[in-house]
Each structure stands twice: as structure tokens, then as C-alpha cells.
mmCIF file of C-alpha atoms in Angstrom:
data_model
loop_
_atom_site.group_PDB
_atom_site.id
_atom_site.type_symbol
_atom_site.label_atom_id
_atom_site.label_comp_id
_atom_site.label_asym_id
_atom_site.label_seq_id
_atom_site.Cartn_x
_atom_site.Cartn_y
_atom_site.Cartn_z
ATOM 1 C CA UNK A 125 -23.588 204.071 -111.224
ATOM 2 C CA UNK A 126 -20.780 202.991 -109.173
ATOM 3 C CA UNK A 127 -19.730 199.367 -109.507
ATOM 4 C CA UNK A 128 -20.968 197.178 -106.109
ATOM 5 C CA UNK A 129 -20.329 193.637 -104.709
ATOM 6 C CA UNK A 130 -21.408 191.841 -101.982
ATOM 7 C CA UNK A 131 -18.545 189.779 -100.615
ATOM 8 C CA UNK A 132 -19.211 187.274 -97.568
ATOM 9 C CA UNK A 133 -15.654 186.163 -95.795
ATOM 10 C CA UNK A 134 -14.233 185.189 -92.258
ATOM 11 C CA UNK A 135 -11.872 188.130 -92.833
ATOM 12 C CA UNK A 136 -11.872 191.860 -94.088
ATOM 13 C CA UNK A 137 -8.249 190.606 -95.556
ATOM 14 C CA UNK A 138 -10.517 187.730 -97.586
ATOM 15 C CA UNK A 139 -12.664 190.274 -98.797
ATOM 16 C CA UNK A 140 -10.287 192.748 -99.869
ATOM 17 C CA UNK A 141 -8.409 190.278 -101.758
ATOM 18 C CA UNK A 142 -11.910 189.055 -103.376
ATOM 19 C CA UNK A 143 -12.846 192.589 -104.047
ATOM 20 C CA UNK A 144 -9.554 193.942 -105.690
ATOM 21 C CA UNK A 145 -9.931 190.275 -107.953
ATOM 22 C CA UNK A 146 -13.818 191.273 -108.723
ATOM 23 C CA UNK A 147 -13.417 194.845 -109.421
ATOM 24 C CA UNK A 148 -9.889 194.790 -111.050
ATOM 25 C CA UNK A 149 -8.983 198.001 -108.735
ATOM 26 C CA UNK A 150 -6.520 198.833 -106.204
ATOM 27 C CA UNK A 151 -7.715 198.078 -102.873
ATOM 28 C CA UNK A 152 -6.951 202.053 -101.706
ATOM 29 C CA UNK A 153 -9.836 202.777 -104.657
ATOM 30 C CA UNK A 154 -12.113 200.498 -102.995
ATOM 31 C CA UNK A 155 -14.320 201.202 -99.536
ATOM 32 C CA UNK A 156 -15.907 197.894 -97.769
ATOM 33 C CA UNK A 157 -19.058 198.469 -95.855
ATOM 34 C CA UNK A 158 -20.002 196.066 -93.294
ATOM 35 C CA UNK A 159 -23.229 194.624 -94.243
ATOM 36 C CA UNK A 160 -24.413 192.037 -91.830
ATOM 37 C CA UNK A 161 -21.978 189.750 -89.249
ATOM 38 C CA UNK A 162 -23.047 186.408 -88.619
ATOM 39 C CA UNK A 163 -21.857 184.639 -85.280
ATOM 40 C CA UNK A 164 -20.902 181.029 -85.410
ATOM 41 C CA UNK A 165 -20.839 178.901 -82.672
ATOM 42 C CA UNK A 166 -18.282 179.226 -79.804
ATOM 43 C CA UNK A 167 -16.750 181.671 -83.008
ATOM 44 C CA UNK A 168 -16.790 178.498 -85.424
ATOM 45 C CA UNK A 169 -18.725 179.202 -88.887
ATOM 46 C CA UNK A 170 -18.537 183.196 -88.120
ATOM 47 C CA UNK A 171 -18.135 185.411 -91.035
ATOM 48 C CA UNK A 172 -19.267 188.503 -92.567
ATOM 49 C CA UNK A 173 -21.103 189.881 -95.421
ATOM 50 C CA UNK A 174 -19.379 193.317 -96.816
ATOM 51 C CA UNK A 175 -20.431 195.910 -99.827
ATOM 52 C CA UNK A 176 -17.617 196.852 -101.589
ATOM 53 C CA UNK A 177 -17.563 199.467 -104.038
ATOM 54 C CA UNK A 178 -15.236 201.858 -105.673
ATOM 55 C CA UNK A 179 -14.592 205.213 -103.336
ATOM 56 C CA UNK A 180 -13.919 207.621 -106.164
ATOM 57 C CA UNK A 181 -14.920 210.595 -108.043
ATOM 58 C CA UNK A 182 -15.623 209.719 -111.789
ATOM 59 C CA UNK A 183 -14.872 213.028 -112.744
ATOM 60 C CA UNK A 184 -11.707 213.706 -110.895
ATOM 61 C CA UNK A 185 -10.407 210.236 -111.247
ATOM 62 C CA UNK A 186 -10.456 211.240 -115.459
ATOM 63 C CA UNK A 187 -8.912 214.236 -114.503
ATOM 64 C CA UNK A 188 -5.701 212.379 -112.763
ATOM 65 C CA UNK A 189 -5.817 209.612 -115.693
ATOM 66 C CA UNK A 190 -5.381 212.100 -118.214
ATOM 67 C CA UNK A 191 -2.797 214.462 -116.468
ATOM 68 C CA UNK A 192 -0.697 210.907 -115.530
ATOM 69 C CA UNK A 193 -0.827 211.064 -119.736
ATOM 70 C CA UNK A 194 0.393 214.607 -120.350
ATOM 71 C CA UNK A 195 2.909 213.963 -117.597
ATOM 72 C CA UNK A 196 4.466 211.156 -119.243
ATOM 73 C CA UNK A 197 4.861 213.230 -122.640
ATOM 74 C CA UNK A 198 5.968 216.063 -120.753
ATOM 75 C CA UNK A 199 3.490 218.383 -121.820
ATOM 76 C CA UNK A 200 2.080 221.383 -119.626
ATOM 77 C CA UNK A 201 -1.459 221.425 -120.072
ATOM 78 C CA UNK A 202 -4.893 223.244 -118.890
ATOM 79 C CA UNK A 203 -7.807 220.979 -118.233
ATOM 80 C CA UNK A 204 -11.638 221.794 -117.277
ATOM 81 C CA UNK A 205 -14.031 219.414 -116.731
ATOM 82 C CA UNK A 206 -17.855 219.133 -116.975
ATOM 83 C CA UNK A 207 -20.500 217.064 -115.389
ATOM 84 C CA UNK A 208 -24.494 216.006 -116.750
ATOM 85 C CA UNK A 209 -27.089 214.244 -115.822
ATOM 86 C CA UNK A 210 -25.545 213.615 -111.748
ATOM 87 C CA UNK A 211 -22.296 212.756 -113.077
ATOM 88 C CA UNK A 212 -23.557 209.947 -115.809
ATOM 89 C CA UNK A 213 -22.049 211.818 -118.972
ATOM 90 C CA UNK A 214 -18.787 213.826 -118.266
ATOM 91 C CA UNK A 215 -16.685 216.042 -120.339
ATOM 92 C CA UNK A 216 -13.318 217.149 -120.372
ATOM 93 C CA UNK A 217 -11.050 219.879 -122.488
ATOM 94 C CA UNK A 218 -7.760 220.422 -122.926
ATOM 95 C CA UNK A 219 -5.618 223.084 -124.462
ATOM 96 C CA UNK A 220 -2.141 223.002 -124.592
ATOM 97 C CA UNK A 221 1.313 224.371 -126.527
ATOM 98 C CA UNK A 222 1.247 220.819 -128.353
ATOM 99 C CA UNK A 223 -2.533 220.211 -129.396
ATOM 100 C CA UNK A 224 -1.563 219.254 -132.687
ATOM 101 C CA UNK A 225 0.351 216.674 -131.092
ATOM 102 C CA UNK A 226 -2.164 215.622 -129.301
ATOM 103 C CA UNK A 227 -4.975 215.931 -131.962
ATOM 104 C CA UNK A 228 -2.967 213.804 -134.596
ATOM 105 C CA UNK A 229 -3.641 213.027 -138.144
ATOM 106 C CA UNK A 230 -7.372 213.511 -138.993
ATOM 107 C CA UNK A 231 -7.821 213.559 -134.801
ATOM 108 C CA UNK A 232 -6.857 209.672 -134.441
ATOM 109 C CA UNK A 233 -4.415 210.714 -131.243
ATOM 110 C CA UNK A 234 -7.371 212.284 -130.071
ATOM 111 C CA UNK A 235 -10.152 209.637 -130.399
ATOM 112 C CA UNK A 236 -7.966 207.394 -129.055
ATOM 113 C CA UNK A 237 -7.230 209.283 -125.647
ATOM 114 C CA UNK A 238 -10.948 209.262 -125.828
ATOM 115 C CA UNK A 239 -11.410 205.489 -126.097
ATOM 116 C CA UNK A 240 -9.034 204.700 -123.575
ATOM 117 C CA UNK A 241 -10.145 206.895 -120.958
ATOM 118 C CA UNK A 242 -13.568 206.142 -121.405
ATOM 119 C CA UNK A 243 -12.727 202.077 -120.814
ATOM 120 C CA UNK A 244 -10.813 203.483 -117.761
ATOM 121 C CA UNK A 245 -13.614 205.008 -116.210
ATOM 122 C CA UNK A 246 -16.052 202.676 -117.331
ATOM 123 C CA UNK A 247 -14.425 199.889 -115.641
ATOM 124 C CA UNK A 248 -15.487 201.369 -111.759
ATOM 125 C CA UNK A 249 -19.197 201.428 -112.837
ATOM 126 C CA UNK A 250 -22.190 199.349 -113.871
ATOM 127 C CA UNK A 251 -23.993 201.138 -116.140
ATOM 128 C CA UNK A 252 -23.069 203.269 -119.242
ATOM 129 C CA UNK A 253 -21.032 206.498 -118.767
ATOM 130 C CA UNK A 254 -20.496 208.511 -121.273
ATOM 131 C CA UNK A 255 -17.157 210.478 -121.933
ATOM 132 C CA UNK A 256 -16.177 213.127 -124.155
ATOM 133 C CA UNK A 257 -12.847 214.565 -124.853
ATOM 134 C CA UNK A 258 -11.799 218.039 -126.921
ATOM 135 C CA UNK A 259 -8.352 219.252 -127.569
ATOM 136 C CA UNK A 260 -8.105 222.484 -128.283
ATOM 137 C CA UNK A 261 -11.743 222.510 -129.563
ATOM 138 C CA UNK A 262 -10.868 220.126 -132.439
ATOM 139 C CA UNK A 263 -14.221 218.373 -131.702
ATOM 140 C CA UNK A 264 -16.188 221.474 -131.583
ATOM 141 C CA UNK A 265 -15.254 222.923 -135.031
ATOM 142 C CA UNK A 266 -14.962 219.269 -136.375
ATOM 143 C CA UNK A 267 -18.816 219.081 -135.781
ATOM 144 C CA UNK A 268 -19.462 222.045 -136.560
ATOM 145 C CA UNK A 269 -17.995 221.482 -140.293
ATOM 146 C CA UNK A 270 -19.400 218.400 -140.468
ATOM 147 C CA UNK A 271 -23.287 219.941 -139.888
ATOM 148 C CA UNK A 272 -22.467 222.423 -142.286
ATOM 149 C CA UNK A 273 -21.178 219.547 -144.755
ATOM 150 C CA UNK A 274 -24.401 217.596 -144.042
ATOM 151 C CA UNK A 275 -26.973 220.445 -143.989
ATOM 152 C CA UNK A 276 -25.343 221.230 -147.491
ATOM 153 C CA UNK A 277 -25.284 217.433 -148.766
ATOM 154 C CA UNK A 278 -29.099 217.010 -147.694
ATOM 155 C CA UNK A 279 -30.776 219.887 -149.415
ATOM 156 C CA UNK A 280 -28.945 218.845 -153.133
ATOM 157 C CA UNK A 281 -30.078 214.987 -152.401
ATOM 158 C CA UNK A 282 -33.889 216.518 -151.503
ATOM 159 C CA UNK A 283 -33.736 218.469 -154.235
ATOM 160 C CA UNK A 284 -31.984 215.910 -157.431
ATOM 161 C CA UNK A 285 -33.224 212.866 -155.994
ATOM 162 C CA UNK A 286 -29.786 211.595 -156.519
ATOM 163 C CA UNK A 287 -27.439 209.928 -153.313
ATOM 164 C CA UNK A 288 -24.015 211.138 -152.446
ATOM 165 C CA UNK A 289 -21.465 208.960 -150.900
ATOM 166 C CA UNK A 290 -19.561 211.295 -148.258
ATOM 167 C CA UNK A 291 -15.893 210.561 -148.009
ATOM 168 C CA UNK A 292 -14.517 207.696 -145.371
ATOM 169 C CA UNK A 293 -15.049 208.456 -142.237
ATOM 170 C CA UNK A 294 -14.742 207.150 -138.333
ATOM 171 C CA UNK A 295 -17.610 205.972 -136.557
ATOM 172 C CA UNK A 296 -17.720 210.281 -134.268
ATOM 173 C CA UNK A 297 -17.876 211.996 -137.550
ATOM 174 C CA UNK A 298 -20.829 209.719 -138.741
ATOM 175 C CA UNK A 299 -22.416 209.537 -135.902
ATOM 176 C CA UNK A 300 -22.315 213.605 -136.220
ATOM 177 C CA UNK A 301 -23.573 213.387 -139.624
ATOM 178 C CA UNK A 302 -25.847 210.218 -139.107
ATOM 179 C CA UNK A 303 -27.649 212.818 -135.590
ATOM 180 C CA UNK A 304 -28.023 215.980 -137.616
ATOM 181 C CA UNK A 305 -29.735 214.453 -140.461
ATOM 182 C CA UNK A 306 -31.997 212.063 -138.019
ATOM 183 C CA UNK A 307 -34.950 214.342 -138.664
ATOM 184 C CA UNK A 308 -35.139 215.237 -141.769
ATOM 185 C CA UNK A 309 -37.997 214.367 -144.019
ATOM 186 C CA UNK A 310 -36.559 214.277 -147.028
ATOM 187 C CA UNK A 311 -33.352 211.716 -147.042
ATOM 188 C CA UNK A 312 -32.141 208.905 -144.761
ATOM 189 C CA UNK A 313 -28.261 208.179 -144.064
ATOM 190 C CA UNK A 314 -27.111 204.873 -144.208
ATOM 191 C CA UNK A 315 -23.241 203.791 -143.788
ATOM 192 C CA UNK A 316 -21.457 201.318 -146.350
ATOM 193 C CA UNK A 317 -18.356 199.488 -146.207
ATOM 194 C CA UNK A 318 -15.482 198.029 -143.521
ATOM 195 C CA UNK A 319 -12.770 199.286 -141.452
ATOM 196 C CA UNK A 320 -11.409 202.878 -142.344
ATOM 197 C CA UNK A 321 -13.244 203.061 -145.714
ATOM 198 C CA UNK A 322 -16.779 202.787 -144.199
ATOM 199 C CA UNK A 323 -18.752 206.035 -144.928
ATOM 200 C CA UNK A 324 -22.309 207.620 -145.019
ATOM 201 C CA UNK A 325 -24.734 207.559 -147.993
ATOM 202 C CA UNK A 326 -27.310 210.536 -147.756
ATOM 203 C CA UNK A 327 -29.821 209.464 -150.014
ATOM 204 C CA UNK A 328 -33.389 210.586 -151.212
ATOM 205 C CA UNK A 329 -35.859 208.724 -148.560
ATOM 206 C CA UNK A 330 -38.462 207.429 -150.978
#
């Protein structure tokens, strides 16, 4: 999961520079492992081969990116965070005096506290982790309205044979849409259109 490099130098200060240039971390997030040494001749040609990889917690390392956040606006805050599948998808929740603030119009301040601290975290491993942020359980009812919405949508396109266009919306709430209709038997979604007037189509699947 963790990101890992194999660096081979004369010095541990070569490789630490290398490393903190290759991971794009600071070197007291990093931990070298020695790997191999290789003796030169009379000490000539000597060197040696070192693992480096980032000596973090994922989860806790979200946690501190996030409070360094709610620090800077100076808002008090109460975090939990939750860990599945040994750490590869984590989840965090906040609730606070200002969650509207920190929701924003439509949730925007919210998706994008999302997006950035998901490209934080994502930048100390290899594969795909994923991250999930809720504010005051914005995200909760939000998908919970929007199953209702496309549980309700579905039946009346099964049953008229006729599509609906849903309003505009970004690329969580169709994805919420787009997952809770994946199954059904009797319409397909499809999206349509750019930027922030792209939305779903439930229509009649032929």
C-alpha cells in the first residue's frame, strides 16, 4: 500500500536527499532500511542499497491534515475515523458549531476537503486508497435522498416507458444514483452533458 523505493548511494545523506526528491515527502515521514552494502575495494566503489518508504499511519496522518485545516479557520471540531479492508478505504466525520460552513453551497466546501485530502494521502502510497469525508452527516442524508429520488424516478420510467433527465449534478451524487440503480432490470442510467450541467438519464432499458 505504502509507497517504496529502492535507492543505491555511497551515503545515507545521498539517499535521503534522493528519497525526499522521489517521494515528494519530508525526510522525518520517511524510514530507510538498509538493504544490502556492497564493499569496494580498499573502500573505493562502496555503496549501499536502501528501501525507503513512508513511516506513517494513513489514517492518523488524515486525521492531522484535516485538524491543520480546522485549525487554520479556527474552528473547534470533533473527528472519528474509520478503517476497511486493512486500512485500504478510510473514513472520516466531522461535526462541528460551523458545518454549514464547512458543507457549503450544494456541499462543494465539502467535496472539495474531500478531493484534497484524498490527493494528500494518496501521494504516500502505490495503489488506490479510497477516502471518504462527512460533515455533519451531509453525505449520509444526501444519499439517502438521492436513493429515495432514484428508487422513485425508476419505477415511473419502468412503468411509462418514458426517460427522465434528473437535474445537474456532481460526479458523488451520480455515482449514488448511477450504484443504486446498477441492478435493476428494468432501466439503465446514462449521464449527458459537460462541466456542472452534466446529469443522469434513467431511461427504459429496451
Amino acid at each position: 500500500m505504502l509507497k517504496k523505493i529502492e535507492i543505491e548511494s555511497k551515503t545515507l545523506q545521498e539517499a535521503e536527499k534522493i528519497a525526499v526528491e522521489s517521494l515528494r515527502i519530508q525526510l522525518d515521514k520517511i524510514k530507510f532500511t538498509v538493504l544490502k552494502e556492497k564493499k569496494g575495494l580498499l573502500g573505493i566503489g562502496s555503496s549501499t542499497l536502501y528501501e525507503a518508504t513512508p513511516n506513517i499511519n494513513l489514517a492518523i496522518e488524515g486525521k492531522i491534515y484535516l485538524e491543520s485545516i480546522l485549525q487554520t479557520l479556527e474552528i473547534g471540531s470533533r473527528m472519528e475515523v474509520r478503517t476497511v479492508d486493512d486500512g485500504n478505504e478510510i473514513y472520516y466525520t466531522i461535526d462541528s458549531d460551523e458545518n454549514a460552513l464547512l458543507i457549503g453551497r450544494e456541499g462543494k466546501t465539502l467535496l472539495s476537503m474531500q478531493y484534497m485530502l484524498r490527493n494528500y494521502l494518496n501521494t504516500f502510497t502505490e495503489g488506490h486508497l479510497i477516502v471518504g469525508l462527512d460533515i455533519g452527516g451531509y453525505h449520509e442524508n444526501r444519499k439517502r435522498q438521492l436513493e429515495i429520488l432514484a428508487t422513485k424516478t425508476a419505477k415511473e420510467v419502468a412503468q411509462t416507458k418514458i426517460a427522465v433527465k434528473l437535474d445537474p449534478m456532481n460526479s458523488y451524487d451520480r455515482r449514488i444514483v448511477h450504484t443504486k440503480l446498477s441492478e435493476w432490470r428494468d432501466v439503465i442510467t446514462e449521464s449527458e452533458g459537460e462541466g456542472e450541467n452534466r446529469r443522469l438519464v434513467i431511461k427504459p432499458k429496451l
